[in-house]
mmCIF file of C-alpha atoms in Angstrom:
data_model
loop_
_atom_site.group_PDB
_atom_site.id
_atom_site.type_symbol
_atom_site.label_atom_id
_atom_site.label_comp_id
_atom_site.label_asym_id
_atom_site.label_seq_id
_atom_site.Cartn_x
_atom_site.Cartn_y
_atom_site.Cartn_z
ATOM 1 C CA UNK A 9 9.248 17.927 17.746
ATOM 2 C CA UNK A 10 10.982 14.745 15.573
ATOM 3 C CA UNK A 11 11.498 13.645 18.903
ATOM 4 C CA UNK A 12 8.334 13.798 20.592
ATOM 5 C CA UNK A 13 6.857 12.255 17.667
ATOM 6 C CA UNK A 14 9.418 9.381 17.341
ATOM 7 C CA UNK A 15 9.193 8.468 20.909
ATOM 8 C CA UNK A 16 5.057 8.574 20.888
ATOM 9 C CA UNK A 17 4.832 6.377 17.886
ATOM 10 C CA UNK A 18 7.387 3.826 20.032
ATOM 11 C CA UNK A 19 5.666 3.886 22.557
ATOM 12 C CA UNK A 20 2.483 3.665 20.211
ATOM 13 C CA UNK A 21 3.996 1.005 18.377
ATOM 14 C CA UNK A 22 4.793 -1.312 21.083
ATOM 15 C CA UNK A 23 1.657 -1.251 22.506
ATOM 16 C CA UNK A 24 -0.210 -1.943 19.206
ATOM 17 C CA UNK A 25 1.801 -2.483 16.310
ATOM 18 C CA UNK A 26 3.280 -6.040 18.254
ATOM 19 C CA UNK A 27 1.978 -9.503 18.063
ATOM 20 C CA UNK A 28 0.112 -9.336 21.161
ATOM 21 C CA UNK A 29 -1.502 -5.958 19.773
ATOM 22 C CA UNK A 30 -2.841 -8.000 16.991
ATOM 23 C CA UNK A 31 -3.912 -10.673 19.238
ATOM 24 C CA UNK A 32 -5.288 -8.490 21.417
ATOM 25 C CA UNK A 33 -7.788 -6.389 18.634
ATOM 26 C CA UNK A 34 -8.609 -10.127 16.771
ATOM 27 C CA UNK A 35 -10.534 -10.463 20.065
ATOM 28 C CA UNK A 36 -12.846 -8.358 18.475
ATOM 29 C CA UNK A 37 -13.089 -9.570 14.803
ATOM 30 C CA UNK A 38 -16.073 -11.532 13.941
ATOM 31 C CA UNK A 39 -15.448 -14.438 11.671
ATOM 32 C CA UNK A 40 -18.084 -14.147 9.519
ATOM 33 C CA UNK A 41 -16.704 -11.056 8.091
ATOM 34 C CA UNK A 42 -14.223 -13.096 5.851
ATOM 35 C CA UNK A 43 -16.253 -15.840 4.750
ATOM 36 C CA UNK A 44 -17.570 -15.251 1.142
ATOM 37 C CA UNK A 45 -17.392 -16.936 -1.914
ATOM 38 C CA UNK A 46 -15.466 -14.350 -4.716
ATOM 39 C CA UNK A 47 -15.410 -16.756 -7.831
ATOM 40 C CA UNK A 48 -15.602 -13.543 -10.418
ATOM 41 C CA UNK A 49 -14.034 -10.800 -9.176
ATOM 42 C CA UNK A 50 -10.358 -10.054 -10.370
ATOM 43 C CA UNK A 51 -7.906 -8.641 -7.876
ATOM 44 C CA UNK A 52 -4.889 -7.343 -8.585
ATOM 45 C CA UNK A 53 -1.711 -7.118 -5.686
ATOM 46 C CA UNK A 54 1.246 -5.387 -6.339
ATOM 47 C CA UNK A 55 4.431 -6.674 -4.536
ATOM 48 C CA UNK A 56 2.656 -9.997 -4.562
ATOM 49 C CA UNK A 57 5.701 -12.290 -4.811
ATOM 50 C CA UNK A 58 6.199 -12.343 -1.103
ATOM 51 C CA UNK A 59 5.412 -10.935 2.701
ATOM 52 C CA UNK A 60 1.745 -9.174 2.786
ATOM 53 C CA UNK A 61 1.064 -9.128 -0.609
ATOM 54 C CA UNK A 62 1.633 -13.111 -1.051
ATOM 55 C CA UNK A 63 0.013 -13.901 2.207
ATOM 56 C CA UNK A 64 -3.316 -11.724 1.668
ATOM 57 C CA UNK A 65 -2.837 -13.243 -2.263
ATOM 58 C CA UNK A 66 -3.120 -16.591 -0.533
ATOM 59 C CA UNK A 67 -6.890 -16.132 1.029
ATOM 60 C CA UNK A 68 -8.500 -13.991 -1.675
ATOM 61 C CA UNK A 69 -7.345 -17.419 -4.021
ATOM 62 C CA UNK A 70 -8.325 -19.817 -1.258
ATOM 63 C CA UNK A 71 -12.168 -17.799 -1.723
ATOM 64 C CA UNK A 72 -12.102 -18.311 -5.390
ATOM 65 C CA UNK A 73 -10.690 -15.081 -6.679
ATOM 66 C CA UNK A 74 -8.909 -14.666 -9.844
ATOM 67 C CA UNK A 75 -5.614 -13.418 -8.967
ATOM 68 C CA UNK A 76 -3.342 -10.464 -10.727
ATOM 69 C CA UNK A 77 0.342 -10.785 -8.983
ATOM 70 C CA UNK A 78 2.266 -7.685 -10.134
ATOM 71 C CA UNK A 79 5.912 -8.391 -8.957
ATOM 72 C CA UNK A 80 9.276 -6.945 -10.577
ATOM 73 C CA UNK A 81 11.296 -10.404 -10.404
ATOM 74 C CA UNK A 82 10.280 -13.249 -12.739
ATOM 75 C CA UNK A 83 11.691 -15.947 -10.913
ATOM 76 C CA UNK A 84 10.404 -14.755 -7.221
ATOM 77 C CA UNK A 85 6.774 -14.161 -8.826
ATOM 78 C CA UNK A 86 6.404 -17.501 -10.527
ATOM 79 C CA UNK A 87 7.872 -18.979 -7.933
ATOM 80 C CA UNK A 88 5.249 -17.466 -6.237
ATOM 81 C CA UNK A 89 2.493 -18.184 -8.613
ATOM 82 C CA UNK A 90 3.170 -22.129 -7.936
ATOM 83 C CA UNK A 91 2.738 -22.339 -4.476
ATOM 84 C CA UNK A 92 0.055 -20.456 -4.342
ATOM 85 C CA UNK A 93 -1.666 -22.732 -6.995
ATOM 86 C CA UNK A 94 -0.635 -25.269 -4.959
ATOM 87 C CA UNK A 95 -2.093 -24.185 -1.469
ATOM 88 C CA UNK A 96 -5.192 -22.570 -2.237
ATOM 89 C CA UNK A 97 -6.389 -25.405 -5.097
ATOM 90 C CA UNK A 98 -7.077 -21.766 -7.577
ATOM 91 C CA UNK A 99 -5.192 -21.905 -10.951
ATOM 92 C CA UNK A 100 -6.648 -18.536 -11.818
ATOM 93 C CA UNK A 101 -3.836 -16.934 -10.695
ATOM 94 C CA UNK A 102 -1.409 -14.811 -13.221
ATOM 95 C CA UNK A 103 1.908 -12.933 -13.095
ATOM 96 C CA UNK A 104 2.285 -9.595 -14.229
ATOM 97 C CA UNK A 105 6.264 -8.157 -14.941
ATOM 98 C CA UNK A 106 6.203 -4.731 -13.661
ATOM 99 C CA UNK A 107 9.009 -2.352 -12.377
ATOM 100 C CA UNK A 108 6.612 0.427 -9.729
ATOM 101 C CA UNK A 109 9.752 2.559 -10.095
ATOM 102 C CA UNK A 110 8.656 2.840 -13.853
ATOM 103 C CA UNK A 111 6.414 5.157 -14.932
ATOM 104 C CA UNK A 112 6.497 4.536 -18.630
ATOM 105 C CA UNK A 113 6.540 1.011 -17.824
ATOM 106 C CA UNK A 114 3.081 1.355 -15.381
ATOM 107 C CA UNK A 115 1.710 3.105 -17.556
ATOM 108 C CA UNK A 116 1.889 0.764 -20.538
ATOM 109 C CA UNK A 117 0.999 -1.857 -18.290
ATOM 110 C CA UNK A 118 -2.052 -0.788 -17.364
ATOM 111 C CA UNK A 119 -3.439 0.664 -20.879
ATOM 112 C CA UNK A 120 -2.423 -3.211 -22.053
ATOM 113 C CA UNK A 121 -4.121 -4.447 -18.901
ATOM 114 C CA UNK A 122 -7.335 -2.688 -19.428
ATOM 115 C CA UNK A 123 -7.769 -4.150 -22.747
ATOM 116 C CA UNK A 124 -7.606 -7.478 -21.898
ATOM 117 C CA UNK A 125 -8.887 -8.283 -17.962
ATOM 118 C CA UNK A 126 -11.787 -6.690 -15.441
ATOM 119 C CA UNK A 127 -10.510 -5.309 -12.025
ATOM 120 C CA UNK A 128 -12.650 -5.045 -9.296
ATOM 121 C CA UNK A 129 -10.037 -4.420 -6.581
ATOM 122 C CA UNK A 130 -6.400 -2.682 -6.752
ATOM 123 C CA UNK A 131 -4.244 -3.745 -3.771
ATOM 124 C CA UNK A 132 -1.213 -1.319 -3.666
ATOM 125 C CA UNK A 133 1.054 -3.382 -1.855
ATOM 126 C CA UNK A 134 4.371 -2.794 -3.464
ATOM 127 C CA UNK A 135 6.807 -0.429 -2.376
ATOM 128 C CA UNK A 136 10.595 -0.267 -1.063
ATOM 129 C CA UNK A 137 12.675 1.472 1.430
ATOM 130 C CA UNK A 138 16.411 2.414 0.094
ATOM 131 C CA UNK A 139 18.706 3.919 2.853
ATOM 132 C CA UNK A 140 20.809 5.478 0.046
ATOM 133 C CA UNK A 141 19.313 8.375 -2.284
ATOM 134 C CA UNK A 142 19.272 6.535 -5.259
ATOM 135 C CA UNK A 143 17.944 7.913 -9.127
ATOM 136 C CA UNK A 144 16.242 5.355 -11.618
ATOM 137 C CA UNK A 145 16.830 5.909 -15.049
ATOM 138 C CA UNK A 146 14.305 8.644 -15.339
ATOM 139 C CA UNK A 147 16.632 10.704 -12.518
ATOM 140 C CA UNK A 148 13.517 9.499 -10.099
ATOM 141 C CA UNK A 149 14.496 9.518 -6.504
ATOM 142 C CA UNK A 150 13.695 5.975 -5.989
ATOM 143 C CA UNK A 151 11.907 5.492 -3.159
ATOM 144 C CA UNK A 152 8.982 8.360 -4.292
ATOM 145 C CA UNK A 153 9.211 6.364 -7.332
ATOM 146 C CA UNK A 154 8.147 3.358 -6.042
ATOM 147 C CA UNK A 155 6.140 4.246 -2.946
ATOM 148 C CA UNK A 156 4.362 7.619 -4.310
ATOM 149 C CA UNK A 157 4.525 8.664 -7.716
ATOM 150 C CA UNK A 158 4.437 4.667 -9.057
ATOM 151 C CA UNK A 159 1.133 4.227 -7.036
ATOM 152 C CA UNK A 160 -0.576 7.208 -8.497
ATOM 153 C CA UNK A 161 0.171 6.117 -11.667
ATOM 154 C CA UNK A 162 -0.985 2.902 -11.350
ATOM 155 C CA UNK A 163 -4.459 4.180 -9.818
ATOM 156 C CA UNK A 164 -4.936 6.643 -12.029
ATOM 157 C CA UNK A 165 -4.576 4.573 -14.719
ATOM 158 C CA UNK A 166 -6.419 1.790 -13.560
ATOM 159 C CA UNK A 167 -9.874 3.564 -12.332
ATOM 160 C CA UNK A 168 -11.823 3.579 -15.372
ATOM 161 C CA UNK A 169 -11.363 -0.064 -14.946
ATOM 162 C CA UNK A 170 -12.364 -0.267 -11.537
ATOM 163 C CA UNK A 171 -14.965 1.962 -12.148
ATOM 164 C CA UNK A 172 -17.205 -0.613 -14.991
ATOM 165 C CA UNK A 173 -17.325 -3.143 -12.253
ATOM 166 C CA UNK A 174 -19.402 -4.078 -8.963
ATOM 167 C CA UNK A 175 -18.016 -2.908 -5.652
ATOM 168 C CA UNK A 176 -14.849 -1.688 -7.119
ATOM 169 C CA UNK A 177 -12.232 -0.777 -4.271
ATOM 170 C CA UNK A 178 -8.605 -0.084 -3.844
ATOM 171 C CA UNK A 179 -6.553 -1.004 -0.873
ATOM 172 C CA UNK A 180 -3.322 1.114 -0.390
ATOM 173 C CA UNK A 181 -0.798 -0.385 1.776
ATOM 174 C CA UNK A 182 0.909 2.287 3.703
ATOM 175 C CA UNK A 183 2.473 2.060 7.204
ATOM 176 C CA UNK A 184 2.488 3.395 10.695
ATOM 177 C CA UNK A 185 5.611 5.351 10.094
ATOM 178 C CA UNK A 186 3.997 8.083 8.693
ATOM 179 C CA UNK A 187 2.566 9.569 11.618
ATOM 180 C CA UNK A 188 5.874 10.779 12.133
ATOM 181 C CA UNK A 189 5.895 12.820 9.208
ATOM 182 C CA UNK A 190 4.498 15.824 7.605
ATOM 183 C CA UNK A 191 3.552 16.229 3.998
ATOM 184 C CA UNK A 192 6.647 18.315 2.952
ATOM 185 C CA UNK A 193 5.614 19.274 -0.695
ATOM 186 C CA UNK A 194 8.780 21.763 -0.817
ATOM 187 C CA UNK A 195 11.085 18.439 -1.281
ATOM 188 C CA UNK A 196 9.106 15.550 -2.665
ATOM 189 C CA UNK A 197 12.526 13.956 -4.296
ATOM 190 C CA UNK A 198 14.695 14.228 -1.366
ATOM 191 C CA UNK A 199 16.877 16.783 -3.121
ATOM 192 C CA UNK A 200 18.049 18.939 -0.250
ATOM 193 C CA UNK A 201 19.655 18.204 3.605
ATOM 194 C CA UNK A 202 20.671 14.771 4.854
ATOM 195 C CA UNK A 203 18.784 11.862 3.102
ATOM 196 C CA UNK A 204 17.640 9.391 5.383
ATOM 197 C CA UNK A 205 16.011 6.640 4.316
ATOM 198 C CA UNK A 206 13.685 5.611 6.725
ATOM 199 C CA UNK A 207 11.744 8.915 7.012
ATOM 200 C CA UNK A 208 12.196 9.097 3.089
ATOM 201 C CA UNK A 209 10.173 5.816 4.006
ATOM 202 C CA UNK A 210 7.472 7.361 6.262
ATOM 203 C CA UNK A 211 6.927 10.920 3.950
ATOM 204 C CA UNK A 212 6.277 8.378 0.746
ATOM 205 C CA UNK A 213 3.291 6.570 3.201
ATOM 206 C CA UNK A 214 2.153 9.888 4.615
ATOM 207 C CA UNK A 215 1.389 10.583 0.858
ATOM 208 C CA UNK A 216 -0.271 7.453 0.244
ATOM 209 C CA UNK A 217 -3.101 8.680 2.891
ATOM 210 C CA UNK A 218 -3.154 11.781 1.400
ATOM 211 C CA UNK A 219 -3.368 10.328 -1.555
ATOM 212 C CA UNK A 220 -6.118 7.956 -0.536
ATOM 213 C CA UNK A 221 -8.433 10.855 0.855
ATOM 214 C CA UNK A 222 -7.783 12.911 -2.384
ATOM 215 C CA UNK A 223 -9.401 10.319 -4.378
ATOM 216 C CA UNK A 224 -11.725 9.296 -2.237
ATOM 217 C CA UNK A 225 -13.324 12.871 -3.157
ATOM 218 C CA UNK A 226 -12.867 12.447 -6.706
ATOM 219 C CA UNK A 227 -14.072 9.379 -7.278
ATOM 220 C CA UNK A 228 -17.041 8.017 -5.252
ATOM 221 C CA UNK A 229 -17.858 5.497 -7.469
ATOM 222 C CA UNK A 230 -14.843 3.540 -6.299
ATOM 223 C CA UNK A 231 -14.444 2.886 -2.170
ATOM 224 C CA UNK A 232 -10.672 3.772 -1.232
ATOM 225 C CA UNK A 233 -8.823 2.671 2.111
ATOM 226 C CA UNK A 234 -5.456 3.144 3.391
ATOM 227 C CA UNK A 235 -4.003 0.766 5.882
ATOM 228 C CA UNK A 236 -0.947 0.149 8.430
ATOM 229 C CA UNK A 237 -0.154 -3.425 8.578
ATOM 230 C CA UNK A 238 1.478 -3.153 11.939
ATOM 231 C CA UNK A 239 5.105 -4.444 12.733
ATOM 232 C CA UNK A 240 5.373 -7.848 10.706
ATOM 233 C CA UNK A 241 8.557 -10.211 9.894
ATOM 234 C CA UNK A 242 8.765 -9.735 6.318
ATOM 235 C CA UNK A 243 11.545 -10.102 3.987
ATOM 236 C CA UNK A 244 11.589 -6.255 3.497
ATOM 237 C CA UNK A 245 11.510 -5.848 7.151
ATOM 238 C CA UNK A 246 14.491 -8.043 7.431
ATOM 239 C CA UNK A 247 16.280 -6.596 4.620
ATOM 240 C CA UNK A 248 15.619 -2.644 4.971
ATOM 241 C CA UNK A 249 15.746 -2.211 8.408
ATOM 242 C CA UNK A 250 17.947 -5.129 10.008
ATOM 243 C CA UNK A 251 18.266 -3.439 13.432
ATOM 244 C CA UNK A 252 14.676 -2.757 13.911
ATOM 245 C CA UNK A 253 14.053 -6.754 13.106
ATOM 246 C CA UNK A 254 17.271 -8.601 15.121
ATOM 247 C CA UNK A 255 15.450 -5.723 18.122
ATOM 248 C CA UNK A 256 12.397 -6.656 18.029
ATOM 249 C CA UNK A 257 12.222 -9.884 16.073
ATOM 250 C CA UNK A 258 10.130 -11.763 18.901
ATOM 251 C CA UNK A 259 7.289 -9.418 19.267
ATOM 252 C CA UNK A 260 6.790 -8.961 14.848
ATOM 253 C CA UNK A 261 3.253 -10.142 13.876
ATOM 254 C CA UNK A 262 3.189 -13.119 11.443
ATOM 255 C CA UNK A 263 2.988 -12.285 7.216
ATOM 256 C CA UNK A 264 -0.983 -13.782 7.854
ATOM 257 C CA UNK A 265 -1.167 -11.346 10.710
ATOM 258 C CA UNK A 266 -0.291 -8.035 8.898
ATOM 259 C CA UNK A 267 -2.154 -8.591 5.801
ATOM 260 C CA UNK A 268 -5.578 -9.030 7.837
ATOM 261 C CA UNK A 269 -6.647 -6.389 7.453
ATOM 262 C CA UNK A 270 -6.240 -5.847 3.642
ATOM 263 C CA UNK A 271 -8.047 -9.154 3.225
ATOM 264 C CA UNK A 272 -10.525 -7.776 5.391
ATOM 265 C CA UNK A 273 -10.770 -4.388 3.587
ATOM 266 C CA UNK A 274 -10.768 -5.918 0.365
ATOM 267 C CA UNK A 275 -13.570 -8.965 0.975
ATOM 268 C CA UNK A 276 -15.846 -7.618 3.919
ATOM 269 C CA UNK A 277 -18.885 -5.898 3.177
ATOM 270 C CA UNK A 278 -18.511 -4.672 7.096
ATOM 271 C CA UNK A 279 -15.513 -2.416 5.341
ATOM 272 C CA UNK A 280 -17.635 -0.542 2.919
ATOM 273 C CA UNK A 281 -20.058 0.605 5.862
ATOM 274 C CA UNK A 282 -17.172 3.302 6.712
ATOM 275 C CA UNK A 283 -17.250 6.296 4.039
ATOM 276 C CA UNK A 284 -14.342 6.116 1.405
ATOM 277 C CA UNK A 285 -11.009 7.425 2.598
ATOM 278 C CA UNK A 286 -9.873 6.570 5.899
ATOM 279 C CA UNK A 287 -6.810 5.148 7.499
ATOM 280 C CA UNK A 288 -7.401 1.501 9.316
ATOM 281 C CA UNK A 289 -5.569 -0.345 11.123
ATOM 282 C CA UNK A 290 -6.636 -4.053 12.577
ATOM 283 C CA UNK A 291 -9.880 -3.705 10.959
ATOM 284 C CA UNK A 292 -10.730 -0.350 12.362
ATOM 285 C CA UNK A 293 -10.182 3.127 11.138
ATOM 286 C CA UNK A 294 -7.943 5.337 13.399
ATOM 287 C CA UNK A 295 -6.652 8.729 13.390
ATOM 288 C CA UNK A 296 -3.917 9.737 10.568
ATOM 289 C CA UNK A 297 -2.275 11.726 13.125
ATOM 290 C CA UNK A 298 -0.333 11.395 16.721
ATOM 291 C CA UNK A 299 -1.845 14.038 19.476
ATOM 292 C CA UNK A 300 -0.050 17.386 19.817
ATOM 293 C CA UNK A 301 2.480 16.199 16.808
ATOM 294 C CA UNK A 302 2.033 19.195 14.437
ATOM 295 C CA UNK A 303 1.042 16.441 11.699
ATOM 296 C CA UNK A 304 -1.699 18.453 9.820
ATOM 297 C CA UNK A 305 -0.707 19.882 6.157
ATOM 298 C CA UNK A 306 -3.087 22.636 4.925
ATOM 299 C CA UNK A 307 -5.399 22.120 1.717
ATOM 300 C CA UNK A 308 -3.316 24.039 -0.358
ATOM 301 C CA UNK A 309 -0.143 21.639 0.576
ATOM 302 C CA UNK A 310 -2.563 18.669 -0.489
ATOM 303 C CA UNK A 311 -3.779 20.142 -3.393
ATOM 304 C CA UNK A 312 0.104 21.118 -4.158
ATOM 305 C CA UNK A 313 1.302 17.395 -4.084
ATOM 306 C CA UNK A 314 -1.878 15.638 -6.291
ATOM 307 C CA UNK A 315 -0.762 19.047 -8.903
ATOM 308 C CA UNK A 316 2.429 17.884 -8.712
ATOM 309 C CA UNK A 317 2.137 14.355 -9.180
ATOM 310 C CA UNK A 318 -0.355 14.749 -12.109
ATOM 311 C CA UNK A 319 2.128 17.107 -14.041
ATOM 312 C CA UNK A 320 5.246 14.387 -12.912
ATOM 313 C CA UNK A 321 3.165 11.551 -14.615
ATOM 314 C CA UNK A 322 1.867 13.254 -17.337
ATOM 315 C CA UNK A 323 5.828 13.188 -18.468
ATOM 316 C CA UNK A 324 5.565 9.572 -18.820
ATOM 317 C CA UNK A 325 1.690 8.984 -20.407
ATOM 318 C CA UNK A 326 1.287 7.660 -23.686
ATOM 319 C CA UNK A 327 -0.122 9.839 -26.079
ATOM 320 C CA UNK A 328 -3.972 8.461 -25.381
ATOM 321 C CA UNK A 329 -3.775 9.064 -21.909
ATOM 322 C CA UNK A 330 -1.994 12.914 -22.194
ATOM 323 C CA UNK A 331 -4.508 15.456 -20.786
#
């Protein structure tokens, strides 16, 4: 069954995922989708400091929006920060230390963060992809870390926030990859067979949709989307998955290309005419899973993993936010 999958997705992948995928769905945008004025809303974008995150940073400031960049790296984010001053003419943009591998850290963050801004969107763009099973401090398998368990956090955290403003949404950046995977809430740390970091990779963003649809429920004060960027040259690309890139280098959408569609899911009012909770990809939504691929996890599982995750960061919360 891996196989079938792996080889459908390919095959999916080079037909859509590509540059001339992109180019080939932007026949159908419509411009006036993207062109609105956001001085006053606050938008924080995790992973900001370079890739997607930076690029979709770039419009939302070019529009007017005050800007949250959440990045690990001082250097990189300020860095950051300055040309993105520079190019969009906006000097409401800030830089936020965090570490989404963290969950102390997140959640101090965003208790401090409350206090002191309004959000109106969350862009969860951050996320990594280690080929070695590797523990953080907290003995955290570090990619679910990052990818799944830092991302609840964060969310959680953040919705009361979200929820005292207009037209509050939150963006999830997940990827294609995890139509290849089932939600396996038996192993959610990687703790047992052969770790392998790339489907490590694609189990962390087949939570993230879960994720997304679980809230969506929960919360429908707040519109939630999930989204696959397609295949774009990015310095994670490059860095996590050098064959993939030197293979397929000349066919990778542009940075501008694969954050379209969180700029579009974040600004367009044409985005919140689709219910909360779906998986899009080039401004459309699209199925979560590939035909006859076995993909579909049962309530219970789904129900297992937001259990799990609750109890995980409850570990971490500071007393005020302990249930």
């Amino acid at each position: 069954m891996s196989l079938y999958r792996n080889t459908i997705w390919f095959l999916k992948g080079m037909r859509e995922y590509t540059k001339s995928g992109y180019e080939t769905a932007a026949k159908q945008f419509l411009s006036e989708d993207l062109e609105f004025d956001v001085r006053g809303r606050s938008y924080m974008i995790t992973g900001a400091n370079s890739g997607i995150g930076k690029a979709a940073a770039l419009v939302i400031a070019k529009k007017g929006g005050t800007i949250h960049l959440v990045c690990r790296n001082k250097e990189r984010a300020e860095e950051a920060q300055r040309e993105l001053k520079a190019n969009s003419g906006n000097e409401d943009i800030s830089v936020h230390l965090l570490d989404m591998s963290d969950p102390k850290q997140i959640w101090e963050f965003a208790e401090k963060f409350k206090t002191e801004h309004k959000l109106n969107v969350l862009i969860n763009n951050a996320g990594c992809m280690v080929n070695k099973r590797e523990l953080t401090e907290d003995g955290l398998e570090k990619n679910f870390a990052t990818n799944t368990l830092g991302t609840y956090i964060l969310t959680t955290a953040l919705l009361p926030s979200l929820e005292k403003e207009e037209d509050p949404r939150v963006i999830t950046v997940s990827s294609g990859g995890m139509l290849v995977q089932k939600l396996n809430v038996s192993d959610l740390q990687f703790e047992t067979g052969t770790f392998d970091g790339t489907m490590a990779y694609a189990q962390n963003k087949r939570q993230q949709v879960i994720l997304t649809e679980q809230w969506a429920k929960a919360n429908p004060n707040v519109h939630f989307s999930v989204m696959h960027p397609g295949w774009a040259d990015t310095p994670a690309v490059r860095s996590s998955m050098p064959d993939f890139y030197e293979k397929m280098k000349n066919r990778l959408r542009t940075e501008e290309q694969g954050a379209d569609t969180v700029v579009w899911l974040t600004l367009s009012p044409s985005a919140k005419k689709h219910p909360s909770g779906l998986f899009f990809q080039d401004r459309k939504p699209v199925s979560t899973h590939l035909p006859f691929a076995l993909t579909h996890s049962s309530p219970g599982d789904e129900e297992k993993l937001m259990e799990s995750l609750k109890e995980l960061s409850q570990k971490f919360a500071p007393a005020s936010c302990k249930l």
